[in-house]
XYZ file of C-alpha atoms in Angstrom:
82
model
C 159.174 68.608 54.532
C 161.058 65.445 55.400
C 164.177 66.850 53.748
C 163.887 70.123 55.658
C 163.270 68.334 58.944
C 166.277 66.079 58.455
C 168.444 69.075 57.531
C 167.864 70.537 60.993
C 169.747 67.597 62.488
C 172.138 66.746 59.640
C 173.812 70.152 59.350
C 175.672 71.739 62.281
C 173.291 74.664 62.752
C 172.868 74.014 66.469
C 176.522 74.952 67.117
C 175.760 78.643 66.599
C 172.250 78.825 68.047
C 171.744 78.615 71.786
C 168.758 76.937 73.362
C 167.784 80.270 74.882
C 167.253 81.656 71.387
C 165.074 78.682 70.482
C 163.020 79.070 73.681
C 162.519 82.808 73.100
C 161.466 82.203 69.473
C 158.940 79.540 70.479
C 157.546 81.751 73.225
C 157.204 84.632 70.752
C 155.295 82.385 68.317
C 152.884 81.185 70.989
C 152.433 84.639 72.529
C 151.768 86.157 69.111
C 148.902 83.754 68.579
C 147.147 84.967 71.732
C 145.522 87.600 69.552
C 143.060 84.877 68.513
C 141.592 84.683 72.009
C 141.677 88.441 72.611
C 140.011 89.480 69.349
C 137.540 86.590 69.419
C 136.440 87.702 72.879
C 136.086 91.309 71.694
C 134.127 90.137 68.647
C 131.815 88.037 70.814
C 131.182 90.910 73.218
C 130.726 93.696 70.663
C 129.151 92.125 67.606
C 127.669 88.750 68.469
C 125.494 89.587 71.466
C 122.068 91.103 71.603
C 118.532 90.129 70.702
C 119.228 89.394 67.017
C 122.903 88.572 66.445
C 123.875 88.131 62.825
C 126.010 85.091 63.633
C 126.474 82.885 66.694
C 129.374 83.646 69.042
C 132.778 82.110 68.377
C 133.146 79.045 70.576
C 136.213 78.219 72.667
C 136.778 75.068 70.635
C 136.880 77.076 67.416
C 139.308 79.531 69.038
C 141.657 76.617 69.803
C 141.411 75.429 66.195
C 142.277 78.910 64.896
C 145.202 79.127 67.359
C 146.834 75.890 66.259
C 146.105 76.285 62.553
C 147.824 79.661 62.606
C 151.029 78.087 63.946
C 151.209 75.878 60.866
C 152.568 78.626 58.617
C 155.116 79.875 61.145
C 156.589 76.420 61.669
C 156.813 75.805 57.914
C 158.563 79.139 57.403
C 161.010 78.489 60.240
C 161.910 75.072 58.859
C 162.364 76.343 55.318
C 164.518 79.265 56.518
C 167.028 76.806 57.946
């Protein structure tokens, strides 16, 4: 990972990629992970409520953990694709 991270600054890849492209790609990654909050909310409302829920509802803290752990693979793929 150190080699791939250093390659991003050692090779002239930034000459052909504008900062707008980088900003749009980052926004797309973060917006794509919003499904965690949406589907966790739907799961909590539909399946985890009632007198005898099978499992406790998904907490907000756990939703944050799932959000950031999902970004791990996307960042690794983006770095290796360079």
